[in-house]
Amino acid sequence: MHEFLSRHSSKCINHPETIVRLENKATQLRLAFQAGFTIPETLISASYERVKEFTASHKEVVIKNLRPQGGQPTGTFLFNDSLLNKENCEMSFAIYQRKIEGRYHYRIVVLGHDIYAFRYESDNVDSRLDARHAAEYVEVNDSMRHTFSEFMTLAQLEMGVFDFKESDEGEWYFLEVNQQGAFAYLDALTGFPILHTFAEFLHGRCQEKERCP
């Protein structure tokens, strides 16, 4: 599939090589930091001693793998230090992050230069699994728009679906970006015509390509 997409990359929104590169969550975090997003305190390690030290220094920690496994999306889980042991820890690298306290989560759809942010409430660590509550469309301030633009340039993305969490202090924290993440459900949750907006984005991209030599 990757070889097929690479041969027809001009028809893809994001280049297949970019998609593969950004499947690595460590790469995403590095680019997010460079662009100017705030990220949670993070440790990427397979060292038992370093993980033990990091988890002991924070009240609660979440854990996620570096990239999707077996076609499944990357999950985010509350870390249980009672399960921490040297053998399991050193089997592979993982991402450990301080849990951000707060109930407001954001799924933000970026299409070219346009940004559509949706806020919803959830007590779940992985809020992508929680669609019980209505969401609302919210505006993104100019500073954040500039940072999104910087990230998209650094990441070489034309489209991205971002997950952010707002802390109790009102700080927005970058969690991850999905190059072609789910967003269709936002139509039902918010009443905002995101599917129609996406169709117009695709139509515009097709027209641009037709004008290209």
mmCIF file with all atom_site columns, N, CA, C and O in Angstrom, residues 24 45 85 111 122 130 139:
data_model
loop_
_atom_site.group_PDB
_atom_site.id
_atom_site.type_symbol
_atom_site.label_atom_id
_atom_site.label_alt_id
_atom_site.label_comp_id
_atom_site.label_asym_id
_atom_site.label_entity_id
_atom_site.label_seq_id
_atom_site.pdbx_PDB_ins_code
_atom_site.Cartn_x
_atom_site.Cartn_y
_atom_site.Cartn_z
_atom_site.occupancy
_atom_site.B_iso_or_equiv
_atom_site.pdbx_formal_charge
_atom_site.auth_seq_id
_atom_site.auth_comp_id
_atom_site.auth_asym_id
_atom_site.auth_atom_id
_atom_site.pdbx_PDB_model_num
ATOM 1  N N  . ASN A 1 24  ? 5.702   8.314  14.278 1.00 0.00 ? 24  ASN A N  1
ATOM 2  C CA . ASN A 1 24  ? 6.517   8.276  15.485 1.00 0.00 ? 24  ASN A CA 1
ATOM 3  C C  . ASN A 1 24  ? 6.132   9.459  16.375 1.00 0.00 ? 24  ASN A C  1
ATOM 4  O O  . ASN A 1 24  ? 6.334   10.616 16.016 1.00 0.00 ? 24  ASN A O  1
ATOM 5  N N  . SER A 1 45  ? 11.870  6.607  27.174 1.00 0.00 ? 45  SER A N  1
ATOM 6  C CA . SER A 1 45  ? 12.959  5.797  27.690 1.00 0.00 ? 45  SER A CA 1
ATOM 7  C C  . SER A 1 45  ? 12.565  4.334  27.820 1.00 0.00 ? 45  SER A C  1
ATOM 8  O O  . SER A 1 45  ? 11.375  3.992  27.860 1.00 0.00 ? 45  SER A O  1
ATOM 9  N N  . ASN A 1 85  ? 8.349   -2.989 36.471 1.00 0.00 ? 85  ASN A N  1
ATOM 10 C CA . ASN A 1 85  ? 9.489   -3.839 36.832 1.00 0.00 ? 85  ASN A CA 1
ATOM 11 C C  . ASN A 1 85  ? 10.541  -3.729 35.733 1.00 0.00 ? 85  ASN A C  1
ATOM 12 O O  . ASN A 1 85  ? 10.248  -3.302 34.609 1.00 0.00 ? 85  ASN A O  1
ATOM 13 N N  . LEU A 1 111 ? -6.853  22.323 7.993  1.00 0.00 ? 111 LEU A N  1
ATOM 14 C CA . LEU A 1 111 ? -6.945  22.060 6.560  1.00 0.00 ? 111 LEU A CA 1
ATOM 15 C C  . LEU A 1 111 ? -6.259  23.201 5.829  1.00 0.00 ? 111 LEU A C  1
ATOM 16 O O  . LEU A 1 111 ? -6.811  24.286 5.699  1.00 0.00 ? 111 LEU A O  1
ATOM 17 N N  . SER A 1 122 ? -14.359 15.798 29.267 1.00 0.00 ? 122 SER A N  1
ATOM 18 C CA . SER A 1 122 ? -14.228 14.370 29.520 1.00 0.00 ? 122 SER A CA 1
ATOM 19 C C  . SER A 1 122 ? -13.298 14.153 30.707 1.00 0.00 ? 122 SER A C  1
ATOM 20 O O  . SER A 1 122 ? -12.326 14.888 30.888 1.00 0.00 ? 122 SER A O  1
ATOM 21 N N  . ASP A 1 130 ? -14.392 8.994  24.314 1.00 0.00 ? 130 ASP A N  1
ATOM 22 C CA . ASP A 1 130 ? -15.537 9.558  25.021 1.00 0.00 ? 130 ASP A CA 1
ATOM 23 C C  . ASP A 1 130 ? -16.309 10.498 24.104 1.00 0.00 ? 130 ASP A C  1
ATOM 24 O O  . ASP A 1 130 ? -15.897 11.615 23.853 1.00 0.00 ? 130 ASP A O  1
ATOM 25 N N  . GLU A 1 139 ? -12.976 29.454 18.740 1.00 0.00 ? 139 GLU A N  1
ATOM 26 C CA . GLU A 1 139 ? -11.969 30.170 17.967 1.00 0.00 ? 139 GLU A CA 1
ATOM 27 C C  . GLU A 1 139 ? -10.580 29.952 18.568 1.00 0.00 ? 139 GLU A C  1
ATOM 28 O O  . GLU A 1 139 ? -10.431 29.756 19.776 1.00 0.00 ? 139 GLU A O  1
#
